Amino acid sequence: MSQIKTEVLIIGGGIGGAAIARELSKYKVDATLVEKGPDVGQGITKCSSTIMCQGSNVLEFRSEYHNSRLVWAGMTMMEPLCKELDIPLKRIGSLELIKNQEEMRHPEKMMRRFKEYKGKYIPDEVEPLQFIDRDTLRSWEPNVNKSYLGALYDPNIAVNDPVRLTIALADNARKNGIKVLLDTEVMSISKGTDEFEVCTNNGSIKCRYIINAAGEYVGKIAQMADADDFALYPVKSYQAVLDKKLGGIINHMVLSNENGMVAPTIHGNLFFGISPGTQRLGKAHDHSTDKKLADAALKNAQELVPGISERDITNSFVGFIVFRNFEIGWHECTVGVSRWVPRFINASIGFPGICAAPAVAKEMIDILRNQGLQLTENPDFDPYEKSMPDFSELSDEEKRQIIAKDPKYGHVVCRCETVTEGEIVEAIKRGARTLDGVKFRCRPGMGRCQGGFCGPRVTKILARELGISEEEVTKKGGESRNLLYKSKELLEAQQ
Amino acid sequence: MKLQDIDVAVIGAGPAGMAAAIRAREAGAENVIIMERAEELGGLLHQCVHNGFGLLYFNEDLTGPEYGNRFIEKVMDTGVKPLLETMVVKLTEDRQIGAVNAKEGFITFRPKSVVLAMGCRERSRGALNIPGSRPSGVLTAGTAQRFVNVEGFLPGKRIVILGSGDIGMIMARRLTLEGAKVEAVVEILPYIGGLIRNEVQCLHDFDIPLYLQHTVTQIHGEERVTAVTIAKVDADRNPVPGTQRKIQCDSLLLSAGLIPENELSLMAGIRLDPVTGGAVVDETRQTNIAGVFAGGNVLHVHDLVDNVSWESELAGESAAKFAMERDLGEKGTINLKAGTNIRYIVPQTISGQRDTTLYMRVNEPQENVRIKIGDIMTKTVRAVKPSEMIKIELSSEKLQKVNKETKEIIVSCEKRGGK
Ligand SMILES: Cc1cc2nc3c(=O)[nH]c(=O)nc-3n(C[C@H](O)[C@H](O)[C@H](O)COP(=O)(O)OP(=O)(O)OC[C@H]3O[C@@H](n4cnc5c(N)ncnc54)[C@H](O)[C@@H]3O)c2cc1C
């Protein structure tokens, strides 16, 4: 068992932990990020709706929430961040649908509030909201249910791929000097006078500062250090991804109070989900989908967009949104130093936490300074990452060039998403060690057949590149091996 | 052979593609290529090591690879040019093909005619929308078949199979022979999805329990499957409360339907039939795009490979004729419409000018029926089942009864005697 020492320990490699690590890497500091899984971005971040730059529709502009202010501050940070890290971001805009005369007052109220907050809480560059009447709504979105009377249009809303963003943030942090330890789970924490000793499955880590960015498990980690001066309210939320062939039927994110939302993803499919706040409490950490939730979500989505059918679902999953308890208020996050334990900083970033992450990361710098950490700039900081090639997005000429350079790009492994062996090998070079790790970097298995065709082939490539046997390849680390036995192994055992 | 001189380009080298390419050559097309993403010709036949292939076509009982090899040899003998490890990624309205392979890179060309023979894929967990956690160990029966028969691995040793399609039942037997225990085959319908012979030879002969009118209501396990819950379903296919039962297992195989693989067809703007999931074709197997034909499972899912071969030969022959003559004569102007207890009919339209074989499936099993093709002919059948395709030969003689103005013929399946 190893023993290491670090000044700042970040627990959790979700968007929160990764954004904080990357922000810290702009300074000369000895910091380490630990993640229990084999890859970053595989917690709540993986389950998100991928909607960026949202400030209006979810939080209803309540300025007293710390969460709101972080989300609003983040609205103009996401785009430049994605540029630096070479992560595509697409502005799609959102349409909050109006059902009846009573709801007609809502847009006006929101537009008024927006004006009031602009410059004060909301950055100046953020574009104003607009009311869209029924005819405009129909011409913009002919496939939306015709019964809606109009919509509140927010042109700022964008989509990106939060897992790729998280991977890029972690890669960039690592490049700029932050240590990233995967497969490292925090098991317990003991407090010394001016130091914590953190026990993990891979040895112990001594540190002066802890940033608790464990997502769904933020309460559990805080408890380990008796820093749980908050109570959480986890809300189970459901999402389903639809076949790419429905991709073009909706162009904006469309949502309604009762019926959740339908939106395009950055990769060209549609997905739908029940928005938080309309769901009852799920059993904490139970990540299974259930039929009731799935049926309700489908019915809701069909209410918004009647052309959606169950047989076009290619994948569905649930995630937990971590809010504060009721007394504090639904939409509050837990970002700040524990009131009980100095130098123990919680970074539970609530909803929409991906939007808030860049602002949370900036705030962490101030908090750490306030807690006595000396931070001077890292003169060697390099803010840029180059994302890996996406074969399916290349022009015919670019396709020719890349295959000429490396024939592996001429071998298509995943037929649904047109992913080549070249991309898979590159993803493994960049740190993918599991089927999910490959899938979230370059998408084999994300399409309509869900890996039925490419699964055996990706398994083979992973085994070859990592120098392991095919049976050792896992879906997502731990006990998730895909192939349990060799042919004849069971028969031999029976003899 | 230069790319610009290609007469017929066949996409996919499974049984459908091979039959189409061979027949296109035999019918006189000079330059015929067959494009396949895998390393070899044969498609899925390589992983189907069981027998039951060719009973109709060759009058012999062959294994999948044996059946495939006969066609592979013929592909070579007839001078069809195979283009292997080549993935077609683009097909346009005017028959432009874009494809990639490691040797030539990205190639584009415009053949005189195209045959679509991309086959089908299996319905995945997402498409079935099965509730529960998301562990490893949930895979389609066909993927499991590839792992076992081609790659040499077993997914697990305690298996539950959802769906009673042919591949699922065949894998139940295969895995049992490999020493695994198949705990249950679970089928939501009151009857099996595959062939009766497979139910007898793969399930009954190996004492594998079959639960009809049951479904998997939950998958358990965080990292690897640990169990599934199954339950009885009512007439509307909803689980009946109180009938849930948890079965410990390490793998769940899915064999619940096949979906024709028509993404390229959609890209080209080919009209699809919402019931078959394949293109709408006339009796020459031409789609709504002139010079683009389709055959085999990409058109509609077959239960017997023999029919795939025959149907695709027809597509290949038409493609050759189109390549040489630029025209096929009469267009399909008469729509065949599914009436009582008929799920679909292929071809969907006919010209009424030539002998035609109609392929069709029923919605529900039924005994002692009469299949009526409008008022031109009837055929009595002892029993029909959704899993078994019905073939009816329609001669041009019979078709002469059809009035010139006829736009639609209703095909129905009705109980014999009484009503
Ligand atoms: C269904 C759904 C839709 C959403 N949609 C949006 C959206 O559209 N836009 C938006 O901005 N936000 C959205 N959110 C919210 C957003 O996804 C979350 O706020 C954000 O991802 C939280 O990131 P995180 O880093 O705090 O948590 P996580 O991503 O969960 O990261 C925490 C990490 O900590 C690790 N960890 C936990 N315990 C330990 C331990 N003991 N030791 C080591 N590591 C540990 C975990 O493995 C995990 O990787 C959505 C959330 C859900 C559930």
GROMACS .gro file of N, CA and C in nm, chain B residues 120-229:
model
  330
  615CYS      N    1  -3.001  -0.759  -4.157
  615CYS     CA    2  -3.076  -0.698  -4.046
  615CYS      C    3  -2.992  -0.701  -3.920
  616ARG      N    4  -3.041  -0.635  -3.818
  616ARG     CA    5  -2.973  -0.640  -3.687
  616ARG      C    6  -3.074  -0.685  -3.584
  617GLU      N    7  -3.022  -0.717  -3.464
  617GLU     CA    8  -3.112  -0.764  -3.359
  617GLU      C    9  -3.162  -0.647  -3.277
  618ARG      N   10  -3.284  -0.663  -3.227
  618ARG     CA   11  -3.338  -0.561  -3.139
  618ARG      C   12  -3.256  -0.561  -3.010
  619SER      N   13  -3.213  -0.441  -2.965
  619SER     CA   14  -3.124  -0.433  -2.849
  619SER      C   15  -3.205  -0.407  -2.723
  620ARG      N   16  -3.134  -0.405  -2.612
  620ARG     CA   17  -3.201  -0.380  -2.485
  620ARG      C   18  -3.275  -0.247  -2.485
  621GLY      N   19  -3.210  -0.146  -2.542
  621GLY     CA   20  -3.272  -0.014  -2.544
  621GLY      C   21  -3.402  -0.017  -2.621
  622ALA      N   22  -3.399  -0.086  -2.736
  622ALA     CA   23  -3.519  -0.091  -2.818
  622ALA      C   24  -3.630  -0.170  -2.749
  623LEU      N   25  -3.590  -0.261  -2.659
  623LEU     CA   26  -3.691  -0.337  -2.585
  623LEU      C   27  -3.734  -0.262  -2.460
  624ASN      N   28  -3.653  -0.162  -2.423
  624ASN     CA   29  -3.684  -0.078  -2.308
  624ASN      C   30  -3.704  -0.160  -2.180
  625ILE      N   31  -3.610  -0.250  -2.151
  625ILE     CA   32  -3.621  -0.333  -2.031
  625ILE      C   33  -3.573  -0.256  -1.909
  626PRO      N   34  -3.657  -0.246  -1.806
  626PRO     CA   35  -3.617  -0.172  -1.686
  626PRO      C   36  -3.504  -0.242  -1.610
  627GLY      N   37  -3.439  -0.164  -1.524
  627GLY     CA   38  -3.338  -0.222  -1.436
  627GLY      C   39  -3.205  -0.151  -1.444
  628SER      N   40  -3.104  -0.215  -1.384
  628SER     CA   41  -2.971  -0.155  -1.380
  628SER      C   42  -2.901  -0.181  -1.514
  629ARG      N   43  -2.777  -0.133  -1.525
  629ARG     CA   44  -2.709  -0.142  -1.654
  629ARG      C   45  -2.575  -0.217  -1.643
  630PRO      N   46  -2.579  -0.341  -1.602
  630PRO     CA   47  -2.455  -0.418  -1.585
  630PRO      C   48  -2.407  -0.477  -1.718
  631SER      N   49  -2.287  -0.536  -1.717
  631SER     CA   50  -2.247  -0.613  -1.834
  631SER      C   51  -2.314  -0.749  -1.824
  632GLY      N   52  -2.317  -0.821  -1.935
  632GLY     CA   53  -2.383  -0.952  -1.934
  632GLY      C   54  -2.520  -0.950  -1.998
  633VAL      N   55  -2.559  -0.835  -2.055
  633VAL     CA   56  -2.684  -0.829  -2.132
  633VAL      C   57  -2.642  -0.816  -2.277
  634LEU      N   58  -2.673  -0.916  -2.359
  634LEU     CA   59  -2.630  -0.908  -2.498
  634LEU      C   60  -2.730  -0.979  -2.589
  635THR      N   61  -2.726  -0.945  -2.715
  635THR     CA   62  -2.820  -1.010  -2.806
  635THR      C   63  -2.770  -1.152  -2.834
  636ALA      N   64  -2.865  -1.237  -2.872
  636ALA     CA   65  -2.832  -1.377  -2.897
  636ALA      C   66  -2.730  -1.389  -3.010
  637GLY      N   67  -2.741  -1.304  -3.110
  637GLY     CA   68  -2.649  -1.310  -3.223
  637GLY      C   69  -2.507  -1.272  -3.183
  638THR      N   70  -2.495  -1.173  -3.094
  638THR     CA   71  -2.363  -1.135  -3.044
  638THR      C   72  -2.304  -1.250  -2.965
  639ALA      N   73  -2.388  -1.313  -2.882
  639ALA     CA   74  -2.342  -1.429  -2.804
  639ALA      C   75  -2.298  -1.539  -2.900
  640GLN      N   76  -2.375  -1.556  -3.007
  640GLN     CA   77  -2.342  -1.660  -3.105
  640GLN      C   78  -2.204  -1.635  -3.166
  641ARG      N   79  -2.176  -1.508  -3.195
  641ARG     CA   80  -2.045  -1.477  -3.252
  641ARG      C   81  -1.934  -1.507  -3.150
  642PHE      N   82  -1.957  -1.466  -3.024
  642PHE     CA   83  -1.856  -1.492  -2.921
  642PHE      C   84  -1.829  -1.642  -2.909
  643VAL      N   85  -1.935  -1.722  -2.906
  643VAL     CA   86  -1.919  -1.865  -2.883
  643VAL      C   87  -1.863  -1.936  -3.006
  644ASN      N   88  -1.922  -1.909  -3.122
  644ASN     CA   89  -1.887  -1.989  -3.240
  644ASN      C   90  -1.767  -1.937  -3.318
  645VAL      N   91  -1.739  -1.809  -3.309
  645VAL     CA   92  -1.629  -1.754  -3.387
  645VAL      C   93  -1.510  -1.717  -3.299
  646GLU      N   94  -1.539  -1.650  -3.185
  646GLU     CA   95  -1.429  -1.598  -3.103
  646GLU      C   96  -1.382  -1.698  -2.997
  647GLY      N   97  -1.466  -1.796  -2.965
  647GLY     CA   98  -1.424  -1.897  -2.867
  647GLY      C   99  -1.441  -1.858  -2.721
  648PHE      N  100  -1.544  -1.783  -2.691
  648PHE     CA  101  -1.570  -1.746  -2.551
  648PHE      C  102  -1.716  -1.771  -2.516
  649LEU      N  103  -1.741  -1.789  -2.387
  649LEU     CA  104  -1.879  -1.802  -2.340
  649LEU      C  105  -1.913  -1.678  -2.258
  650PRO      N  106  -2.031  -1.620  -2.281
  650PRO     CA  107  -2.066  -1.501  -2.204
  650PRO      C  108  -2.081  -1.531  -2.054
  651GLY      N  109  -2.132  -1.650  -2.021
  651GLY     CA  110  -2.150  -1.684  -1.880
  651GLY      C  111  -2.192  -1.828  -1.866
  652LYS      N  112  -2.234  -1.866  -1.743
  652LYS     CA  113  -2.275  -2.006  -1.728
  652LYS      C  114  -2.417  -2.024  -1.677
  653ARG      N  115  -2.483  -1.916  -1.637
  653ARG     CA  116  -2.625  -1.928  -1.602
  653ARG      C  117  -2.699  -1.825  -1.685
  654ILE      N  118  -2.780  -1.874  -1.775
  654ILE     CA  119  -2.831  -1.788  -1.881
  654ILE      C  120  -2.983  -1.780  -1.877
  655VAL      N  121  -3.037  -1.662  -1.897
  655VAL     CA  122  -3.180  -1.647  -1.925
  655VAL      C  123  -3.190  -1.584  -2.064
  656ILE      N  124  -3.285  -1.633  -2.142
  656ILE     CA  125  -3.302  -1.579  -2.278
  656ILE      C  126  -3.439  -1.513  -2.288
  657LEU      N  127  -3.440  -1.388  -2.329
  657LEU     CA  128  -3.567  -1.318  -2.348
  657LEU      C  129  -3.601  -1.320  -2.496
  658GLY      N  130  -3.717  -1.375  -2.526
  658GLY     CA  131  -3.758  -1.386  -2.666
  658GLY      C  132  -3.728  -1.525  -2.717
  659SER      N  133  -3.816  -1.576  -2.803
  659SER     CA  134  -3.796  -1.712  -2.853
  659SER      C  135  -3.776  -1.709  -3.004
  660GLY      N  136  -3.696  -1.614  -3.049
  660GLY     CA  137  -3.656  -1.612  -3.190
  660GLY      C  138  -3.565  -1.731  -3.217
  661ASP      N  139  -3.542  -1.756  -3.344
  661ASP     CA  140  -3.462  -1.874  -3.380
  661ASP      C  141  -3.320  -1.869  -3.324
  662ILE      N  142  -3.257  -1.753  -3.332
  662ILE     CA  143  -3.117  -1.747  -3.284
  662ILE      C  144  -3.114  -1.774  -3.134
  663GLY      N  145  -3.213  -1.722  -3.061
  663GLY     CA  146  -3.220  -1.743  -2.916
  663GLY      C  147  -3.233  -1.890  -2.883
  664MET      N  148  -3.323  -1.959  -2.953
  664MET     CA  149  -3.344  -2.101  -2.923
  664MET      C  150  -3.220  -2.183  -2.960
  665ILE      N  151  -3.160  -2.147  -3.073
  665ILE     CA  152  -3.039  -2.218  -3.117
  665ILE      C  153  -2.925  -2.195  -3.016
  666MET      N  154  -2.917  -2.073  -2.964
  666MET     CA  155  -2.813  -2.044  -2.864
  666MET      C  156  -2.842  -2.114  -2.732
  667ALA      N  157  -2.970  -2.136  -2.700
  667ALA     CA  158  -3.004  -2.210  -2.578
  667ALA      C  159  -2.941  -2.349  -2.586
  668ARG      N  160  -2.957  -2.411  -2.702
  668ARG     CA  161  -2.899  -2.545  -2.720
  668ARG      C  162  -2.747  -2.539  -2.720
  669ARG      N  163  -2.694  -2.443  -2.793
  669ARG     CA  164  -2.548  -2.432  -2.806
  669ARG      C  165  -2.482  -2.413  -2.669
  670LEU      N  166  -2.538  -2.322  -2.589
  670LEU     CA  167  -2.478  -2.294  -2.459
  670LEU      C  168  -2.493  -2.413  -2.365
  671THR      N  169  -2.604  -2.486  -2.378
  671THR     CA  170  -2.622  -2.606  -2.296
  671THR      C  171  -2.514  -2.708  -2.333
  672LEU      N  172  -2.491  -2.724  -2.462
  672LEU     CA  173  -2.387  -2.818  -2.506
  672LEU      C  174  -2.249  -2.773  -2.461
  673GLU      N  175  -2.232  -2.643  -2.440
  673GLU     CA  176  -2.103  -2.590  -2.394
  673GLU      C  177  -2.089  -2.600  -2.243
  674GLY      N  178  -2.192  -2.653  -2.176
  674GLY     CA  179  -2.180  -2.671  -2.031
  674GLY      C  180  -2.246  -2.563  -1.948
  675ALA      N  181  -2.309  -2.466  -2.013
  675ALA     CA  182  -2.379  -2.362  -1.937
  675ALA      C  183  -2.520  -2.411  -1.905
  676LYS      N  184  -2.584  -2.343  -1.809
  676LYS     CA  185  -2.722  -2.382  -1.774
  676LYS      C  186  -2.816  -2.272  -1.822
  677VAL      N  187  -2.907  -2.308  -1.910
  677VAL     CA  188  -3.006  -2.211  -1.955
  677VAL      C  189  -3.127  -2.223  -1.862
  678GLU      N  190  -3.145  -2.122  -1.780
  678GLU     CA  191  -3.248  -2.129  -1.675
  678GLU      C  192  -3.388  -2.112  -1.732
  679ALA      N  193  -3.401  -2.033  -1.836
  679ALA     CA  194  -3.535  -2.009  -1.890
  679ALA      C  195  -3.527  -1.940  -2.024
  680VAL      N  196  -3.623  -1.971  -2.109
  680VAL     CA  197  -3.648  -1.891  -2.229
  680VAL      C  198  -3.784  -1.827  -2.205
  681VAL      N  199  -3.788  -1.695  -2.213
  681VAL     CA  200  -3.906  -1.619  -2.173
  681VAL      C  201  -3.964  -1.548  -2.295
  682GLU      N  202  -4.090  -1.576  -2.325
  682GLU     CA  203  -4.152  -1.518  -2.446
  682GLU      C  204  -4.279  -1.443  -2.406
  683ILE      N  205  -4.291  -1.320  -2.450
  683ILE     CA  206  -4.405  -1.238  -2.409
  683ILE      C  207  -4.535  -1.281  -2.477
  684LEU      N  208  -4.523  -1.340  -2.597
  684LEU     CA  209  -4.643  -1.381  -2.671
  684LEU      C  210  -4.690  -1.519  -2.625
  685PRO      N  211  -4.812  -1.556  -2.661
  685PRO     CA  212  -4.861  -1.690  -2.625
  685PRO      C  213  -4.803  -1.800  -2.713
  686TYR      N  214  -4.720  -1.764  -2.810
  686TYR     CA  215  -4.659  -1.864  -2.897
  686TYR      C  216  -4.515  -1.822  -2.925
  687ILE      N  217  -4.433  -1.918  -2.969
  687ILE     CA  218  -4.291  -1.887  -2.989
  687ILE      C  219  -4.268  -1.797  -3.111
  688GLY      N  220  -4.155  -1.729  -3.109
  688GLY     CA  221  -4.124  -1.636  -3.217
  688GLY      C  222  -4.054  -1.702  -3.334
  689GLY      N  223  -3.996  -1.820  -3.311
  689GLY     CA  224  -3.919  -1.885  -3.416
  689GLY      C  225  -3.990  -2.007  -3.471
  690LEU      N  226  -3.913  -2.093  -3.536
  690LEU     CA  227  -3.970  -2.210  -3.601
  690LEU      C  228  -4.000  -2.321  -3.499
  691ILE      N  229  -4.108  -2.398  -3.527
  691ILE     CA  230  -4.144  -2.510  -3.440
  691ILE      C  231  -4.028  -2.610  -3.429
  692ARG      N  232  -3.961  -2.633  -3.541
  692ARG     CA  233  -3.852  -2.733  -3.536
  692ARG      C  234  -3.744  -2.692  -3.436
  693ASN      N  235  -3.724  -2.562  -3.422
  693ASN     CA  236  -3.625  -2.517  -3.324
  693ASN      C  237  -3.676  -2.532  -3.181
  694GLU      N  238  -3.806  -2.511  -3.161
  694GLU     CA  239  -3.862  -2.531  -3.028
  694GLU      C  240  -3.840  -2.676  -2.985
  695VAL      N  241  -3.866  -2.768  -3.077
  695VAL     CA  242  -3.853  -2.911  -3.046
  695VAL      C  243  -3.706  -2.949  -3.027
  696GLN      N  244  -3.624  -2.914  -3.128
  696GLN     CA  245  -3.486  -2.965  -3.127
  696GLN      C  246  -3.394  -2.890  -3.031
  697CYS      N  247  -3.428  -2.764  -3.002
  697CYS     CA  248  -3.335  -2.685  -2.919
  697CYS      C  249  -3.383  -2.671  -2.775
  698LEU      N  250  -3.512  -2.667  -2.753
  698LEU     CA  251  -3.561  -2.648  -2.616
  698LEU      C  252  -3.608  -2.781  -2.557
  699HIS      N  253  -3.713  -2.843  -2.617
  699HIS     CA  254  -3.769  -2.965  -2.559
  699HIS      C  255  -3.665  -3.074  -2.543
  700ASP      N  256  -3.586  -3.097  -2.645
  700ASP     CA  257  -3.489  -3.207  -2.639
  700ASP      C  258  -3.383  -3.184  -2.532
  701PHE      N  259  -3.371  -3.063  -2.485
  701PHE     CA  260  -3.270  -3.034  -2.381
  701PHE      C  261  -3.333  -2.992  -2.249
  702ASP      N  262  -3.465  -3.013  -2.238
  702ASP     CA  263  -3.538  -2.980  -2.115
  702ASP      C  264  -3.517  -2.836  -2.071
  703ILE      N  265  -3.514  -2.747  -2.166
  703ILE     CA  266  -3.498  -2.605  -2.129
  703ILE      C  267  -3.637  -2.545  -2.110
  704PRO      N  268  -3.664  -2.490  -1.991
  704PRO     CA  269  -3.800  -2.439  -1.967
  704PRO      C  270  -3.833  -2.318  -2.054
  705LEU      N  271  -3.953  -2.324  -2.113
  705LEU     CA  272  -4.001  -2.214  -2.198
  705LEU      C  273  -4.120  -2.152  -2.125
  706TYR      N  274  -4.114  -2.024  -2.100
  706TYR     CA  275  -4.225  -1.954  -2.035
  706TYR      C  276  -4.293  -1.864  -2.137
  707LEU      N  277  -4.408  -1.909  -2.186
  707LEU     CA  278  -4.484  -1.825  -2.278
  707LEU      C  279  -4.563  -1.722  -2.198
  708GLN      N  280  -4.600  -1.612  -2.262
  708GLN     CA  281  -4.674  -1.504  -2.195
  708GLN      C  282  -4.604  -1.458  -2.068
  709HIS      N  283  -4.474  -1.453  -2.072
  709HIS     CA  284  -4.393  -1.400  -1.962
  709HIS      C  285  -4.297  -1.297  -2.019
  710THR      N  286  -4.249  -1.208  -1.934
  710THR     CA  287  -4.144  -1.117  -1.980
  710THR      C  288  -4.047  -1.087  -1.867
  711VAL      N  289  -3.935  -1.029  -1.902
  711VAL     CA  290  -3.838  -0.986  -1.800
  711VAL      C  291  -3.881  -0.847  -1.755
  712THR      N  292  -3.908  -0.831  -1.627
  712THR     CA  293  -3.954  -0.701  -1.578
  712THR      C  294  -3.843  -0.621  -1.512
  713GLN      N  295  -3.732  -0.684  -1.481
  713GLN     CA  296  -3.623  -0.611  -1.416
  713GLN      C  297  -3.491  -0.685  -1.435
  714ILE      N  298  -3.385  -0.606  -1.460
  714ILE     CA  299  -3.250  -0.662  -1.464
  714ILE      C  300  -3.179  -0.619  -1.336
  715HIS      N  301  -3.112  -0.712  -1.269
  715HIS     CA  302  -3.043  -0.680  -1.143
  715HIS      C  303  -2.892  -0.692  -1.158
  716GLY      N  304  -2.819  -0.620  -1.073
  716GLY     CA  305  -2.672  -0.628  -1.073
  716GLY      C  306  -2.612  -0.495  -1.113
  717GLU      N  307  -2.512  -0.450  -1.038
  717GLU     CA  308  -2.451  -0.320  -1.069
  717GLU      C  309  -2.343  -0.334  -1.177
  718GLU      N  310  -2.251  -0.429  -1.156
  718GLU     CA  311  -2.140  -0.442  -1.251
  718GLU      C  312  -2.166  -0.554  -1.351
  719ARG      N  313  -2.204  -0.671  -1.300
  719ARG     CA  314  -2.240  -0.784  -1.386
  719ARG      C  315  -2.382  -0.826  -1.350
  720VAL      N  316  -2.457  -0.879  -1.444
  720VAL     CA  317  -2.592  -0.928  -1.415
  720VAL      C  318  -2.585  -1.030  -1.302
  721THR      N  319  -2.674  -1.016  -1.203
  721THR     CA  320  -2.681  -1.115  -1.095
  721THR      C  321  -2.812  -1.192  -1.098
  722ALA      N  322  -2.915  -1.132  -1.155
  722ALA     CA  323  -3.046  -1.197  -1.162
  722ALA      C  324  -3.136  -1.118  -1.254
  723VAL      N  325  -3.247  -1.180  -1.296
  723VAL     CA  326  -3.353  -1.104  -1.363
  723VAL      C  327  -3.484  -1.142  -1.295
  724THR      N  328  -3.580  -1.050  -1.298
  724THR     CA  329  -3.714  -1.083  -1.250
  724THR      C  330  -3.800  -1.107  -1.373
   0.00000   0.00000   0.00000
